[in-house]
PDB file of C-alpha atoms in Angstrom:
ATOM      1  CA  MET A   1      -5.221 -16.448   8.433  1.00 88.00           C
ATOM      2  CA  PRO A   2      -2.441 -16.143  10.614  1.00 89.00           C
ATOM      3  CA  ARG A   3      -2.184 -16.541  14.185  1.00 95.00           C
ATOM      4  CA  ALA A   4       0.385 -14.028  15.392  1.00 96.00           C
ATOM      5  CA  VAL A   5       2.966 -12.696  12.978  1.00 98.00           C
ATOM      6  CA  GLY A   6       5.712 -10.016  13.913  1.00 98.00           C
ATOM      7  CA  LEU A   7       5.872  -7.018  11.958  1.00 98.00           C
ATOM      8  CA  LEU A   8       9.445  -4.897  11.929  1.00 97.00           C
ATOM      9  CA  GLY A   9       9.411  -1.671  11.926  1.00 94.00           C
ATOM     10  CA  GLY A  10       6.996   0.229  13.593  1.00 92.00           C
ATOM     11  CA  GLY A  11       6.645   3.555  10.895  1.00 93.00           C
ATOM     12  CA  VAL A  12       3.756   4.579   8.950  1.00 94.00           C
ATOM     13  CA  ILE A  13       3.568   1.439   6.509  1.00 96.00           C
ATOM     14  CA  GLY A  14       4.647  -0.440   9.720  1.00 96.00           C
ATOM     15  CA  GLY A  15       1.723   1.008  12.171  1.00 96.00           C
ATOM     16  CA  GLY A  16      -0.902   0.610   9.549  1.00 97.00           C
ATOM     17  CA  TRP A  17       0.037  -3.439   9.406  1.00 98.00           C
ATOM     18  CA  ALA A  18      -0.365  -3.465  12.831  1.00 97.00           C
ATOM     19  CA  ALA A  19      -3.728  -2.316  13.004  1.00 97.00           C
ATOM     20  CA  ARG A  20      -4.667  -4.638   9.709  1.00 98.00           C
ATOM     21  CA  PHE A  21      -3.899  -7.384  11.508  1.00 98.00           C
ATOM     22  CA  LEU A  22      -4.280  -6.447  14.778  1.00 98.00           C
ATOM     23  CA  LEU A  23      -8.259  -5.652  13.625  1.00 97.00           C
ATOM     24  CA  ASN A  24      -8.079  -9.191  12.149  1.00 97.00           C
ATOM     25  CA  GLY A  25      -7.652 -11.171  15.242  1.00 96.00           C
ATOM     26  CA  VAL A  26      -4.295 -11.650  14.982  1.00 97.00           C
ATOM     27  CA  ASN A  27      -1.905 -11.281  17.335  1.00 98.00           C
ATOM     28  CA  VAL A  28       1.378  -9.081  16.091  1.00 97.00           C
ATOM     29  CA  ARG A  29       4.438  -9.050  17.488  1.00 97.00           C
ATOM     30  CA  LEU A  30       6.508  -6.126  17.018  1.00 97.00           C
ATOM     31  CA  TYR A  31      10.024  -4.786  16.928  1.00 96.00           C
ATOM     32  CA  GLY A  32       9.704  -1.771  16.504  1.00 90.00           C
ATOM     33  CA  PRO A  33      13.784   0.166  17.766  1.00 84.00           C
ATOM     34  CA  SER A  34      12.275   3.312  17.857  1.00 83.00           C
ATOM     35  CA  PRO A  35      11.287   5.161  21.489  1.00 83.00           C
ATOM     36  CA  SER A  36       7.815   6.142  19.618  1.00 86.00           C
ATOM     37  CA  ALA A  37       6.997   3.356  17.600  1.00 87.00           C
ATOM     38  CA  VAL A  38       4.482   1.520  20.078  1.00 90.00           C
ATOM     39  CA  GLU A  39       2.364   5.350  20.818  1.00 91.00           C
ATOM     40  CA  ARG A  40       2.305   5.301  16.306  1.00 91.00           C
ATOM     41  CA  VAL A  41       1.697   2.435  16.339  1.00 93.00           C
ATOM     42  CA  GLN A  42      -1.834   2.661  18.958  1.00 94.00           C
ATOM     43  CA  LYS A  43      -2.895   6.507  17.690  1.00 94.00           C
ATOM     44  CA  MET A  44      -2.906   4.456  13.870  1.00 94.00           C
ATOM     45  CA  LEU A  45      -5.211   1.406  15.904  1.00 96.00           C
ATOM     46  CA  ALA A  46      -7.903   4.132  17.565  1.00 96.00           C
ATOM     47  CA  ASN A  47      -7.413   5.620  13.416  1.00 96.00           C
ATOM     48  CA  ALA A  48      -8.518   2.375  12.314  1.00 97.00           C
ATOM     49  CA  ARG A  49     -10.925   1.507  14.487  1.00 97.00           C
ATOM     50  CA  ARG A  50     -12.509   4.327  14.114  1.00 96.00           C
ATOM     51  CA  ALA A  51     -12.417   3.540   9.525  1.00 96.00           C
ATOM     52  CA  TYR A  52     -13.423   0.387  10.346  1.00 97.00           C
ATOM     53  CA  ARG A  53     -16.717   1.414  12.444  1.00 95.00           C
ATOM     54  CA  ARG A  54     -17.582   2.847   9.242  1.00 95.00           C
ATOM     55  CA  LEU A  55     -15.915   0.874   7.016  1.00 96.00           C
ATOM     56  CA  THR A  56     -18.707  -2.436   7.227  1.00 95.00           C
ATOM     57  CA  PRO A  57     -22.064  -2.886   9.941  1.00 94.00           C
ATOM     58  CA  LEU A  58     -20.165  -6.823  10.855  1.00 94.00           C
ATOM     59  CA  GLN A  59     -19.063  -7.503  13.409  1.00 92.00           C
ATOM     60  CA  LEU A  60     -15.209  -7.626  13.650  1.00 94.00           C
ATOM     61  CA  PRO A  61     -13.508 -10.822  15.806  1.00 94.00           C
ATOM     62  CA  PRO A  62     -12.234 -10.014  19.173  1.00 95.00           C
ATOM     63  CA  GLU A  63      -8.613  -7.688  18.169  1.00 96.00           C
ATOM     64  CA  GLY A  64      -5.578  -9.540  18.478  1.00 97.00           C
ATOM     65  CA  ALA A  65      -3.673  -8.684  21.092  1.00 97.00           C
ATOM     66  CA  LEU A  66       0.450  -6.403  19.622  1.00 96.00           C
ATOM     67  CA  THR A  67       3.314  -7.367  21.940  1.00 95.00           C
ATOM     68  CA  VAL A  68       6.901  -4.845  22.127  1.00 95.00           C
ATOM     69  CA  ALA A  69       9.526  -7.367  21.199  1.00 95.00           C
ATOM     70  CA  GLU A  70      12.664  -5.950  22.548  1.00 94.00           C
ATOM     71  CA  THR A  71      14.865  -8.080  19.394  1.00 96.00           C
ATOM     72  CA  VAL A  72      13.802  -9.289  16.071  1.00 96.00           C
ATOM     73  CA  ALA A  73      14.677 -12.732  17.628  1.00 96.00           C
ATOM     74  CA  GLU A  74      11.953 -12.044  19.415  1.00 97.00           C
ATOM     75  CA  ALA A  75       9.549 -10.600  17.658  1.00 97.00           C
ATOM     76  CA  VAL A  76       9.242 -13.450  15.122  1.00 97.00           C
ATOM     77  CA  HIS A  77       9.522 -16.650  17.214  1.00 96.00           C
ATOM     78  CA  GLY A  78       6.241 -18.450  17.201  1.00 95.00           C
ATOM     79  CA  VAL A  79       4.428 -16.687  14.240  1.00 97.00           C
ATOM     80  CA  GLU A  80       3.771 -17.337  10.687  1.00 96.00           C
ATOM     81  CA  LEU A  81       4.574 -14.740   8.773  1.00 98.00           C
ATOM     82  CA  VAL A  82       7.276 -11.858   9.484  1.00 98.00           C
ATOM     83  CA  GLN A  83       6.554  -8.541   7.782  1.00 98.00           C
ATOM     84  CA  GLU A  84       9.469  -6.088   7.384  1.00 98.00           C
ATOM     85  CA  SER A  85       8.822  -2.083   6.800  1.00 97.00           C
ATOM     86  CA  ALA A  86      11.781  -0.242   8.152  1.00 95.00           C
ATOM     87  CA  PRO A  87      13.448   3.046   6.097  1.00 94.00           C
ATOM     88  CA  GLU A  88      14.291   1.913   2.726  1.00 94.00           C
ATOM     89  CA  ARG A  89      18.317   1.467   3.293  1.00 95.00           C
ATOM     90  CA  LEU A  90      19.049  -1.747   1.473  1.00 96.00           C
ATOM     91  CA  GLU A  91      21.450  -2.006   4.034  1.00 96.00           C
ATOM     92  CA  LEU A  92      19.132  -1.921   7.393  1.00 96.00           C
ATOM     93  CA  LYS A  93      16.885  -4.054   5.532  1.00 97.00           C
ATOM     94  CA  GLN A  94      18.305  -6.407   4.262  1.00 97.00           C
ATOM     95  CA  GLU A  95      20.359  -6.813   8.333  1.00 97.00           C
ATOM     96  CA  LEU A  96      16.816  -7.313   9.257  1.00 97.00           C
ATOM     97  CA  LEU A  97      15.546  -9.783   6.962  1.00 97.00           C
ATOM     98  CA  ALA A  98      18.434 -11.866   7.661  1.00 97.00           C
ATOM     99  CA  ALA A  99      17.704 -12.559  11.065  1.00 97.00           C
ATOM    100  CA  ALA A 100      14.969 -12.633  10.413  1.00 97.00           C
ATOM    101  CA  ASP A 101      15.379 -16.314   8.473  1.00 96.00           C
ATOM    102  CA  ARG A 102      18.373 -16.897  11.237  1.00 96.00           C
ATOM    103  CA  GLY A 103      15.231 -16.557  13.985  1.00 95.00           C
ATOM    104  CA  THR A 104      12.219 -18.751  11.917  1.00 96.00           C
ATOM    105  CA  PRO A 105      11.585 -22.113  10.148  1.00 96.00           C
ATOM    106  CA  PRO A 106      11.444 -22.217   6.938  1.00 93.00           C
ATOM    107  CA  GLU A 107       8.420 -22.876   6.123  1.00 93.00           C
ATOM    108  CA  VAL A 108       6.864 -19.106   7.817  1.00 96.00           C
ATOM    109  CA  LEU A 109       7.325 -16.703   4.606  1.00 96.00           C
ATOM    110  CA  ILE A 110       8.982 -13.507   5.234  1.00 97.00           C
ATOM    111  CA  CYS A 111       7.747 -10.555   3.239  1.00 97.00           C
ATOM    112  CA  SER A 112       9.103  -6.780   2.876  1.00 97.00           C
ATOM    113  CA  SER A 113       6.857  -3.591   2.022  1.00 98.00           C
ATOM    114  CA  THR A 114       9.658  -1.788   0.518  1.00 96.00           C
ATOM    115  CA  SER A 115       8.347   0.114  -2.111  1.00 94.00           C
ATOM    116  CA  GLY A 116      10.799  -0.667  -4.501  1.00 93.00           C
ATOM    117  CA  LEU A 117      13.863  -2.154  -3.915  1.00 95.00           C
ATOM    118  CA  ARG A 118      14.820  -5.728  -5.825  1.00 94.00           C
ATOM    119  CA  PRO A 119      13.270  -8.363  -3.203  1.00 93.00           C
ATOM    120  CA  SER A 120      17.096 -10.291  -5.081  1.00 93.00           C
ATOM    121  CA  LEU A 121      18.682  -7.279  -3.721  1.00 94.00           C
ATOM    122  CA  LEU A 122      17.221  -8.289  -0.692  1.00 95.00           C
ATOM    123  CA  GLN A 123      17.733 -12.147  -0.594  1.00 92.00           C
ATOM    124  CA  ALA A 124      21.326 -10.908  -0.609  1.00 90.00           C
ATOM    125  CA  ARG A 125      21.837 -12.184   2.997  1.00 92.00           C
ATOM    126  CA  VAL A 126      19.217 -15.036   3.556  1.00 91.00           C
ATOM    127  CA  LYS A 127      20.135 -18.645   3.159  1.00 91.00           C
ATOM    128  CA  HIS A 128      16.188 -19.731   2.389  1.00 90.00           C
ATOM    129  CA  ARG A 129      15.460 -17.449  -0.529  1.00 90.00           C
ATOM    130  CA  ASP A 130      12.738 -18.479  -2.524  1.00 90.00           C
ATOM    131  CA  ARG A 131      10.285 -18.008   0.917  1.00 93.00           C
ATOM    132  CA  LEU A 132      11.922 -14.723   0.846  1.00 95.00           C
ATOM    133  CA  LEU A 133       9.141 -12.233  -1.310  1.00 95.00           C
ATOM    134  CA  VAL A 134       8.059  -7.857  -1.416  1.00 96.00           C
ATOM    135  CA  ALA A 135       4.215  -7.425  -0.232  1.00 97.00           C
ATOM    136  CA  HIS A 136       4.418  -3.636  -1.199  1.00 97.00           C
ATOM    137  CA  PRO A 137       1.339  -2.051   0.622  1.00 98.00           C
ATOM    138  CA  PHE A 138       0.020   1.531   0.092  1.00 97.00           C
ATOM    139  CA  ASN A 139      -0.872   4.501   2.772  1.00 95.00           C
ATOM    140  CA  PRO A 140      -3.128   3.884   4.652  1.00 96.00           C
ATOM    141  CA  VAL A 141      -2.264  -0.446   4.629  1.00 97.00           C
ATOM    142  CA  TYR A 142      -5.332  -0.663   6.375  1.00 97.00           C
ATOM    143  CA  LEU A 143      -7.897   0.927   4.792  1.00 97.00           C
ATOM    144  CA  LEU A 144      -5.859   0.428   1.207  1.00 96.00           C
ATOM    145  CA  PRO A 145      -6.400  -3.092   0.009  1.00 97.00           C
ATOM    146  CA  LEU A 146      -3.584  -3.385  -2.381  1.00 97.00           C
ATOM    147  CA  VAL A 147      -0.112  -5.360  -2.408  1.00 98.00           C
ATOM    148  CA  GLU A 148       1.698  -6.181  -4.546  1.00 97.00           C
ATOM    149  CA  LEU A 149       4.343  -9.157  -4.270  1.00 97.00           C
ATOM    150  CA  CYS A 150       6.931  -9.445  -6.478  1.00 95.00           C
ATOM    151  CA  ALA A 151       9.495 -12.685  -5.573  1.00 92.00           C
ATOM    152  CA  GLY A 152      13.273 -12.704  -6.391  1.00 84.00           C
ATOM    153  CA  GLU A 153      14.271 -13.914 -10.257  1.00 78.00           C
ATOM    154  CA  GLY A 154      16.106 -16.907  -9.771  1.00 68.00           C
ATOM    155  CA  ASN A 155      14.653 -17.560  -5.926  1.00 68.00           C
ATOM    156  CA  ALA A 156      10.787 -17.266  -7.479  1.00 65.00           C
ATOM    157  CA  SER A 157       8.514 -19.891  -5.194  1.00 78.00           C
ATOM    158  CA  ALA A 158       4.959 -20.176  -6.467  1.00 87.00           C
ATOM    159  CA  SER A 159       3.938 -21.261  -3.196  1.00 89.00           C
ATOM    160  CA  SER A 160       6.151 -18.880  -1.547  1.00 92.00           C
ATOM    161  CA  LEU A 161       3.198 -16.606  -3.555  1.00 94.00           C
ATOM    162  CA  ALA A 162       0.144 -18.460  -3.197  1.00 95.00           C
ATOM    163  CA  ARG A 163       0.639 -18.612   0.339  1.00 95.00           C
ATOM    164  CA  ALA A 164       0.828 -14.804   0.139  1.00 96.00           C
ATOM    165  CA  ALA A 165      -2.106 -13.919  -1.542  1.00 97.00           C
ATOM    166  CA  GLU A 166      -3.682 -16.674   0.387  1.00 96.00           C
ATOM    167  CA  ILE A 167      -2.676 -14.345   3.312  1.00 97.00           C
ATOM    168  CA  TYR A 168      -3.600 -10.793   2.949  1.00 98.00           C
ATOM    169  CA  ARG A 169      -7.245 -12.002   0.884  1.00 97.00           C
ATOM    170  CA  ALA A 170      -7.827 -13.598   4.555  1.00 96.00           C
ATOM    171  CA  VAL A 171      -7.113  -9.885   6.423  1.00 97.00           C
ATOM    172  CA  GLY A 172      -9.643  -7.956   3.400  1.00 96.00           C
ATOM    173  CA  MET A 173      -6.630  -7.198   0.614  1.00 97.00           C
ATOM    174  CA  HIS A 174      -6.246  -7.991  -3.354  1.00 97.00           C
ATOM    175  CA  PRO A 175      -2.725  -9.731  -4.080  1.00 97.00           C
ATOM    176  CA  ILE A 176      -1.399  -8.821  -7.747  1.00 96.00           C
ATOM    177  CA  VAL A 177       2.084 -10.762  -8.467  1.00 95.00           C
ATOM    178  CA  VAL A 178       4.913  -8.414 -10.075  1.00 94.00           C
ATOM    179  CA  ARG A 179       5.892 -11.051 -13.318  1.00 91.00           C
ATOM    180  CA  LYS A 180       8.595  -9.466 -13.086  1.00 90.00           C
ATOM    181  CA  GLU A 181      11.618  -8.083 -10.953  1.00 90.00           C
ATOM    182  CA  MET A 182      11.999  -3.944 -11.797  1.00 90.00           C
ATOM    183  CA  ASP A 183      12.621  -0.740  -9.240  1.00 92.00           C
ATOM    184  CA  GLY A 184       8.896   0.519  -8.033  1.00 93.00           C
ATOM    185  CA  PHE A 185       6.484  -2.703  -9.174  1.00 93.00           C
ATOM    186  CA  VAL A 186       4.297  -1.609 -10.864  1.00 93.00           C
ATOM    187  CA  ALA A 187       1.821   1.600  -8.987  1.00 94.00           C
ATOM    188  CA  ASN A 188       4.644   3.562  -7.776  1.00 93.00           C
ATOM    189  CA  ARG A 189       5.768   3.270 -11.125  1.00 92.00           C
ATOM    190  CA  LEU A 190       2.732   4.862 -12.336  1.00 92.00           C
ATOM    191  CA  GLN A 191       2.004   7.054  -9.250  1.00 92.00           C
ATOM    192  CA  GLU A 192       5.783   8.648 -10.229  1.00 92.00           C
ATOM    193  CA  ALA A 193       4.631   9.239 -12.974  1.00 92.00           C
ATOM    194  CA  MET A 194       2.148  11.892 -12.809  1.00 93.00           C
ATOM    195  CA  TRP A 195       4.054  13.047 -10.027  1.00 93.00           C
ATOM    196  CA  ARG A 196       7.335  14.237 -11.767  1.00 93.00           C
ATOM    197  CA  GLU A 197       4.092  15.233 -15.104  1.00 93.00           C
ATOM    198  CA  ALA A 198       2.796  17.337 -11.363  1.00 94.00           C
ATOM    199  CA  LEU A 199       5.761  19.225 -10.177  1.00 94.00           C
ATOM    200  CA  TRP A 200       6.815  20.265 -14.030  1.00 94.00           C
ATOM    201  CA  LEU A 201       3.081  22.236 -13.806  1.00 95.00           C
ATOM    202  CA  VAL A 202       3.554  23.789 -11.281  1.00 95.00           C
ATOM    203  CA  HIS A 203       7.299  24.838 -12.095  1.00 95.00           C
ATOM    204  CA  ASP A 204       6.310  25.812 -14.765  1.00 95.00           C
ATOM    205  CA  ASP A 205       3.369  28.321 -13.801  1.00 96.00           C
ATOM    206  CA  VAL A 206       0.570  26.195 -15.774  1.00 96.00           C
ATOM    207  CA  ALA A 207      -0.709  25.313 -12.415  1.00 96.00           C
ATOM    208  CA  THR A 208      -0.988  25.859  -9.038  1.00 95.00           C
ATOM    209  CA  VAL A 209      -0.799  23.579  -6.852  1.00 94.00           C
ATOM    210  CA  GLN A 210      -4.457  23.430  -5.524  1.00 93.00           C
ATOM    211  CA  GLU A 211      -5.259  23.682  -9.588  1.00 95.00           C
ATOM    212  CA  VAL A 212      -3.171  20.612  -9.628  1.00 95.00           C
ATOM    213  CA  ASP A 213      -4.928  19.012  -6.956  1.00 94.00           C
ATOM    214  CA  ASP A 214      -8.047  19.482  -8.646  1.00 94.00           C
ATOM    215  CA  ALA A 215      -7.843  18.831 -11.282  1.00 95.00           C
ATOM    216  CA  ILE A 216      -7.076  15.240 -10.811  1.00 95.00           C
ATOM    217  CA  ARG A 217      -9.521  15.142  -7.638  1.00 92.00           C
ATOM    218  CA  TYR A 218     -12.327  16.313  -9.422  1.00 92.00           C
ATOM    219  CA  SER A 219     -11.799  14.544 -13.301  1.00 94.00           C
ATOM    220  CA  PHE A 220     -10.034  11.119 -14.039  1.00 90.00           C
ATOM    221  CA  GLY A 221      -9.075  10.207 -10.439  1.00 92.00           C
ATOM    222  CA  LEU A 222     -12.624   8.858  -9.129  1.00 90.00           C
ATOM    223  CA  ARG A 223     -12.693   7.361 -12.069  1.00 88.00           C
ATOM    224  CA  ARG A 224      -9.514   5.895 -11.798  1.00 88.00           C
ATOM    225  CA  ALA A 225     -11.714   4.277  -8.838  1.00 88.00           C
ATOM    226  CA  VAL A 226     -13.548   2.595 -10.826  1.00 85.00           C
ATOM    227  CA  VAL A 227     -11.745   0.978 -14.334  1.00 83.00           C
ATOM    228  CA  GLY A 228      -8.546   2.267 -13.723  1.00 85.00           C
ATOM    229  CA  PRO A 229      -5.682   3.235 -16.658  1.00 82.00           C
ATOM    230  CA  PHE A 230      -7.021   0.120 -19.832  1.00 78.00           C
ATOM    231  CA  ARG A 231     -11.526  -0.161 -18.952  1.00 73.00           C
ATOM    232  CA  VAL A 232     -12.568   1.783 -22.201  1.00 68.00           C
ATOM    233  CA  GLY A 233     -15.496  -0.196 -22.650  1.00 64.00           C
ATOM    234  CA  GLY A 234     -16.369  -2.854 -26.135  1.00 60.00           C
ATOM    235  CA  GLY A 235     -14.044  -4.928 -25.295  1.00 64.00           C
ATOM    236  CA  GLY A 236     -10.333  -6.214 -27.791  1.00 65.00           C
ATOM    237  CA  THR A 237     -11.731  -4.072 -30.227  1.00 66.00           C
ATOM    238  CA  GLY A 238     -12.958  -0.918 -27.959  1.00 74.00           C
ATOM    239  CA  MET A 239     -10.068  -0.786 -27.063  1.00 74.00           C
ATOM    240  CA  ARG A 240      -8.896  -1.453 -30.327  1.00 77.00           C
ATOM    241  CA  GLN A 241     -10.817   1.834 -31.715  1.00 79.00           C
ATOM    242  CA  PHE A 242      -9.925   3.111 -28.839  1.00 74.00           C
ATOM    243  CA  LEU A 243      -5.903   2.718 -29.579  1.00 73.00           C
ATOM    244  CA  GLU A 244      -6.925   4.446 -33.215  1.00 81.00           C
ATOM    245  CA  LYS A 245      -8.219   7.417 -31.821  1.00 81.00           C
ATOM    246  CA  TRP A 246      -6.257   7.991 -28.741  1.00 75.00           C
ATOM    247  CA  GLY A 247      -3.027   6.294 -29.530  1.00 77.00           C
ATOM    248  CA  PRO A 248      -1.371   8.920 -32.323  1.00 82.00           C
ATOM    249  CA  GLY A 249      -1.122  11.319 -29.323  1.00 77.00           C
ATOM    250  CA  LEU A 250       1.449   9.489 -27.229  1.00 73.00           C
ATOM    251  CA  LYS A 251       3.407  11.474 -29.586  1.00 77.00           C
ATOM    252  CA  TRP A 252       3.165  14.439 -28.796  1.00 78.00           C
ATOM    253  CA  PRO A 253       5.439  15.830 -26.673  1.00 76.00           C
ATOM    254  CA  TRP A 254       2.701  16.239 -24.275  1.00 75.00           C
ATOM    255  CA  THR A 255       4.823  15.712 -21.235  1.00 76.00           C
ATOM    256  CA  LYS A 256       8.009  16.063 -19.400  1.00 73.00           C
ATOM    257  CA  LEU A 257       8.161  12.354 -19.564  1.00 74.00           C
ATOM    258  CA  THR A 258      11.272  11.096 -17.117  1.00 78.00           C
ATOM    259  CA  ASP A 259      12.742  14.299 -17.621  1.00 85.00           C
ATOM    260  CA  VAL A 260      12.592  15.780 -13.660  1.00 85.00           C
ATOM    261  CA  PRO A 261      12.350  19.692 -12.468  1.00 87.00           C
ATOM    262  CA  GLU A 262      15.745  20.497  -9.891  1.00 90.00           C
ATOM    263  CA  LEU A 263      14.365  20.656  -7.020  1.00 88.00           C
ATOM    264  CA  THR A 264      16.555  24.287  -5.658  1.00 91.00           C
ATOM    265  CA  ASP A 265      15.354  26.640  -2.995  1.00 92.00           C
ATOM    266  CA  ALA A 266      13.112  28.911  -4.930  1.00 91.00           C
ATOM    267  CA  PHE A 267      10.897  26.225  -6.546  1.00 89.00           C
ATOM    268  CA  VAL A 268      10.316  24.025  -3.493  1.00 89.00           C
ATOM    269  CA  ASP A 269       9.870  27.644  -1.643  1.00 91.00           C
ATOM    270  CA  LYS A 270       6.467  28.443  -4.260  1.00 89.00           C
ATOM    271  CA  LEU A 271       5.146  24.745  -4.109  1.00 87.00           C
ATOM    272  CA  VAL A 272       5.518  25.516  -0.313  1.00 88.00           C
ATOM    273  CA  LYS A 273       3.916  28.758  -0.458  1.00 89.00           C
ATOM    274  CA  GLN A 274       0.317  26.500  -3.462  1.00 89.00           C
ATOM    275  CA  THR A 275       0.431  24.081  -0.256  1.00 84.00           C
ATOM    276  CA  ASP A 276       0.185  27.037   2.684  1.00 84.00           C
ATOM    277  CA  ALA A 277      -3.090  29.183   0.548  1.00 86.00           C
ATOM    278  CA  ARG A 278      -4.179  26.746   0.155  1.00 78.00           C
ATOM    279  CA  GLY A 279      -8.663  26.783   1.376  1.00 71.00           C
ATOM    280  CA  GLU A 280      -7.414  24.414   3.735  1.00 73.00           C
ATOM    281  CA  ASN A 281      -5.103  23.876   6.165  1.00 73.00           C
ATOM    282  CA  PRO A 282      -6.367  20.450   8.316  1.00 77.00           C
ATOM    283  CA  THR A 283      -3.445  19.631  11.098  1.00 82.00           C
ATOM    284  CA  GLY A 284      -2.428  15.894  10.015  1.00 83.00           C
ATOM    285  CA  PRO A 285      -4.569  13.865  12.764  1.00 86.00           C
ATOM    286  CA  GLU A 286      -7.129  15.859  11.474  1.00 87.00           C
ATOM    287  CA  LEU A 287      -6.531  15.269   6.982  1.00 86.00           C
ATOM    288  CA  GLU A 288      -5.633  11.992   8.555  1.00 90.00           C
ATOM    289  CA  GLN A 289      -9.633  11.495   9.589  1.00 91.00           C
ATOM    290  CA  LYS A 290     -10.787  12.580   6.811  1.00 91.00           C
ATOM    291  CA  ARG A 291      -8.239  10.937   3.930  1.00 91.00           C
ATOM    292  CA  ASP A 292      -9.397   7.594   6.322  1.00 93.00           C
ATOM    293  CA  ASP A 293     -13.974   8.510   5.674  1.00 94.00           C
ATOM    294  CA  CYS A 294     -13.541   9.570   2.462  1.00 92.00           C
ATOM    295  CA  LEU A 295     -12.031   6.382   1.588  1.00 94.00           C
ATOM    296  CA  VAL A 296     -14.264   4.399   3.327  1.00 94.00           C
ATOM    297  CA  ALA A 297     -17.238   6.074   1.137  1.00 94.00           C
ATOM    298  CA  LEU A 298     -16.422   6.006  -1.816  1.00 94.00           C
ATOM    299  CA  LEU A 299     -14.977   1.810  -1.120  1.00 95.00           C
ATOM    300  CA  GLN A 300     -18.656   1.612   0.245  1.00 95.00           C
ATOM    301  CA  GLY A 301     -20.185   2.875  -2.646  1.00 94.00           C
ATOM    302  CA  LEU A 302     -17.890   0.406  -5.297  1.00 94.00           C
ATOM    303  CA  ARG A 303     -19.014  -2.188  -3.033  1.00 93.00           C
ATOM    304  CA  SER A 304     -22.838  -1.653  -3.534  1.00 94.00           C
ATOM    305  CA  GLN A 305     -21.628  -2.824  -6.699  1.00 92.00           C
ATOM    306  CA  THR A 306     -19.751  -4.992  -5.930  1.00 90.00           C
ATOM    307  CA  TYR A 307     -16.841  -3.391  -8.226  1.00 91.00           C
ATOM    308  CA  GLY A 308     -12.956  -3.264  -8.448  1.00 91.00           C
ATOM    309  CA  ALA A 309     -11.640  -2.463  -4.550  1.00 93.00           C
ATOM    310  CA  GLY A 310     -15.663  -2.572  -3.682  1.00 94.00           C
ATOM    311  CA  GLU A 311     -14.958  -5.953  -4.349  1.00 94.00           C
ATOM    312  CA  THR A 312     -12.210  -7.183  -1.886  1.00 95.00           C
ATOM    313  CA  LEU A 313     -14.409  -5.328   1.009  1.00 96.00           C
ATOM    314  CA  ALA A 314     -17.428  -7.102  -0.126  1.00 95.00           C
ATOM    315  CA  ARG A 315     -15.119 -10.686  -0.390  1.00 95.00           C
ATOM    316  CA  TRP A 316     -13.981  -9.668   3.312  1.00 96.00           C
ATOM    317  CA  GLU A 317     -17.293  -9.052   4.785  1.00 95.00           C
ATOM    318  CA  ARG A 318     -17.959 -12.625   3.814  1.00 94.00           C
ATOM    319  CA  GLU A 319     -14.987 -13.969   5.480  1.00 92.00           C
ATOM    320  CA  LEU A 320     -16.853 -11.901   8.455  1.00 93.00           C
ATOM    321  CA  LEU A 321     -19.519 -13.384   8.650  1.00 91.00           C
ATOM    322  CA  ASN A 322     -17.642 -17.142   7.953  1.00 89.00           C
ATOM    323  CA  ARG A 323     -15.867 -17.103  10.688  1.00 82.00           C
ATOM    324  CA  ALA A 324     -18.095 -15.208  12.582  1.00 74.00           C
ATOM    325  CA  PRO A 325     -19.854 -18.093  14.203  1.00 68.00           C
ATOM    326  CA  ARG A 326     -16.865 -20.703  14.554  1.00 63.00           C
ATOM    327  CA  LEU A 327     -15.505 -17.783  16.846  1.00 56.00           C
ATOM    328  CA  LYS A 328     -18.193 -17.157  19.146  1.00 57.00           C
ATOM    329  CA  ASN A 329     -18.054 -21.152  19.498  1.00 56.00           C
ATOM    330  CA  ALA A 330     -14.633 -21.650  20.034  1.00 53.00           C
TER     331      ALA A 330
END
C-alpha cells in the first residue's frame, strides 16, 4: 500500500481516484489547475464516503490527507505513484507525464488513466519509459473495481506491471493486463460496440432511448455482471456446443458493426427528446447517488456468492481486517 500518491487532474476520473485512495488511508497530493477541481473532488469524496458506509460494515482506515498542489513538481514530490487523469488530449498528457518523469526518481510508477491512447504515444517525451503504464479505470472509480493495465510495446516492464497490480489490489481493485497495445484497450472497445448499435436502434426507430436502456437493464446486463460474455457453462465442451449452435448467427447481418449513424441535428434532437421523455429524470447528484446505491447492492449480492466483482470486494474486506490490528498498534 503506498503512503502517498500524486494525482494530476481533478475531474470525474481524478476525483474518483482521490476518493478511492483517501478512503483507503493513502495521502493524496492533487494538481488540478481548474478553479473548481478541489470542489469537485470534495463532492465526489462525500459521495464515496456515503457509498462505502453502505458497501461494507468493516471499519475503514483513517482517511488519508488531501493536499492541493500548485505545480506538477509539487504534486509528485515524495509520492510512490503518480496517476494522471487529464482530458484526452495527447499533447497535454505528454506534457504532464514528462513533468512527472522529471520530478520523480526512476522507481516511482507513473500511470495514465487514458480511455484509449496507446502507452507508446504517452511515453514519447518520458526518459524512464519502462515505469510509465496505462491504468485505465471506470467511473465511478471509487466503486467499480476494474483497472486495465497496459505497457508500451518495446518498453514493457514486467516488474512495473506487477507493482502496479499490487497497488491497485491493495485499494480494492481488480487489475487485468492488456496483452497488446490497442486503441481503447478491452472494456471500452466492447462498450463502444454496444453503444454504436444502441444509436442505430434509436436512429432507425426500432426502439426508443428508454426501450434500449430497458433491454439491457432487464436482461443480459444483469447476466454479464455475473459471468461475462464467454462463461457459457460446461467448460470447453460447453463452449464448443455453444459455438456450434450460435456461431453461424455471427455471419447474419444483424448489427451495423463499426458503421456509426451521422449525428445530425435531427438525430441529436431525437435522442434529447426521448431522453427527456423518460419516466424519471433525476438531477445529476440524485442520479449519482442512485447509481452508487444500485452498484453497492449488486456488489454486495455478488460478494454473498464470492463471485465476480463480489470476490474483489471480499478480498478488499479481508485486507481491511488484516490491516486493522496494525492500525490500532501504530
